[in-house]
């Protein structure tokens, strides 16, 4: 069971890191800059919050399958495919929550940072620091979504024992097999992880 | 030190500055007076290089890091007074020992020594204004821009802030935007009168405030 839990943390942690890497600049852009079409892009991300995981899983499956355009990469049924899928799944959560948190920061603070000698980049980082509670929430909510989802993990990982089996796919499998006790234990661990992370993020962000 | 040539600045469709030309000389204290909405804040923001002009030019003979501005509504990072004051110094890569020394010096100047560990958001209005001024002074600016630094303050806090301005004008160039002509007269070497985004007159406090003419006279007497 430990092996499954650690793999879940590794896959979803990497997916969240990937989503943060490409989502953070986008959130800074949408949260702190004014440009034509900003609202449309932000609304698009808000809409994608409700993207069904199986729909994304199916689209990526078609892309990554041996006949698909990315087939030669041989990513299907690997942890890398699951990471990619989960990262794409949680990107709208990360971008939406972070951009909203940044927009809630008093614009006068960026002006203040600039008058104290900050460059545009440093002023944006200062705004990000002010939005730390929202930023922590965005990252944790993204991780929690990644670690709890089933569709992408099942369709792109294939639930291969000792290789791509994670907590959610294991719970689905063990329940189908009638191993309810093991399913419940895994579900409890999953809930504990999600709950603990939310608590830690709340504390860190509140400082 | 700083020169504005026919500066125009628009917000939306409104022209907040309409061809403003003026010069700030090194070492002087220049006051910008005018009624609310005359463009004083906009002018200071352009001088602070926060907002680029839509027309005309700003010739600044000071390094960007040597110009600081104190806002009418002081904004603070959600942390302690110390960290707020240390921010600009740390950006400049000053060693921590020097940061501590400068923060203490600046807080002493405004009579707020000992409040380093208080949360900035929990200060009173007058304290906020003083700490905001200290934050600018900690950077030892060459050009200090003050936007209505005593608006909404009680007479005691106003007197304190004015005392600090009196002290710092010996060390740096000060541009003070104020709606109070007599405060401008008390604190400055030269006064520029701004009306509806245009410079109406400029001269000594005596010329502008004590012997005002026309529309300026109405403004000074509170009849505007």
Tab-separated table of N, CA and C in Angstrom, chain B residues 6-7 24 27 35 57-58 61 63 66 73 104 124 129 145 161 170 173 176-177 186 188 198 208:
chain	number	residue	atom	x	y	z
B	6	UNK	N	5.374	70.250	-21.480
B	6	UNK	CA	4.048	70.097	-22.118
B	6	UNK	C	3.456	68.691	-21.906
B	7	UNK	N	3.501	68.240	-20.656
B	7	UNK	CA	3.049	66.879	-20.345
B	7	UNK	C	1.525	66.767	-20.382
B	24	UNK	N	11.716	71.259	-11.535
B	24	UNK	CA	12.022	71.106	-10.111
B	24	UNK	C	13.527	71.276	-9.962
B	27	UNK	N	17.420	70.624	-4.506
B	27	UNK	CA	17.511	71.210	-3.167
B	27	UNK	C	16.307	72.033	-2.751
B	35	UNK	N	-7.239	72.807	-6.164
B	35	UNK	CA	-8.402	72.130	-5.568
B	35	UNK	C	-8.401	70.638	-5.891
B	57	UNK	N	7.151	65.484	-22.562
B	57	UNK	CA	8.239	64.631	-22.067
B	57	UNK	C	8.618	64.975	-20.627
B	58	UNK	N	9.174	63.953	-19.976
B	58	UNK	CA	9.661	64.113	-18.608
B	58	UNK	C	11.163	63.885	-18.654
B	61	UNK	N	16.631	63.969	-14.046
B	61	UNK	CA	18.073	63.950	-13.807
B	61	UNK	C	18.440	63.164	-12.565
B	63	UNK	N	18.434	59.216	-10.665
B	63	UNK	CA	18.298	57.769	-10.860
B	63	UNK	C	16.913	57.351	-10.395
B	66	UNK	N	16.302	56.744	-6.770
B	66	UNK	CA	16.496	57.870	-5.855
B	66	UNK	C	15.259	58.763	-5.774
B	73	UNK	N	-3.155	57.917	0.423
B	73	UNK	CA	-3.663	56.791	1.221
B	73	UNK	C	-2.519	55.803	1.337
B	104	UNK	N	15.836	52.063	11.789
B	104	UNK	CA	15.753	52.743	13.094
B	104	UNK	C	15.868	54.253	12.924
B	124	UNK	N	-2.662	53.389	13.526
B	124	UNK	CA	-3.725	54.392	13.352
B	124	UNK	C	-3.430	55.214	12.094
B	129	UNK	N	0.603	57.288	8.257
B	129	UNK	CA	1.184	58.333	7.421
B	129	UNK	C	2.651	58.565	7.795
B	145	UNK	N	8.582	62.780	-3.206
B	145	UNK	CA	7.292	63.280	-3.674
B	145	UNK	C	6.232	62.952	-2.629
B	161	UNK	N	4.057	65.702	11.044
B	161	UNK	CA	4.469	65.447	9.652
B	161	UNK	C	5.146	66.688	9.075
B	170	UNK	N	16.058	69.866	4.222
B	170	UNK	CA	17.476	70.267	4.266
B	170	UNK	C	18.332	69.242	3.518
B	173	UNK	N	15.481	67.109	-2.202
B	173	UNK	CA	14.495	67.915	-2.917
B	173	UNK	C	13.103	67.346	-2.623
B	176	UNK	N	5.739	68.677	-2.855
B	176	UNK	CA	4.611	68.440	-1.965
B	176	UNK	C	3.312	68.832	-2.672
B	177	UNK	N	2.421	67.871	-2.823
B	177	UNK	CA	1.098	68.195	-3.383
B	177	UNK	C	0.144	68.395	-2.223
B	186	UNK	N	3.962	77.630	4.179
B	186	UNK	CA	4.812	77.368	5.351
B	186	UNK	C	6.019	76.519	4.997
B	188	UNK	N	7.322	75.569	1.754
B	188	UNK	CA	8.034	75.485	0.475
B	188	UNK	C	8.756	76.756	0.065
B	198	UNK	N	-3.925	72.226	-15.609
B	198	UNK	CA	-3.020	73.201	-16.226
B	198	UNK	C	-2.324	74.016	-15.145
B	208	UNK	N	2.182	83.699	-4.652
B	208	UNK	CA	1.038	82.833	-4.967
B	208	UNK	C	0.015	82.765	-3.839
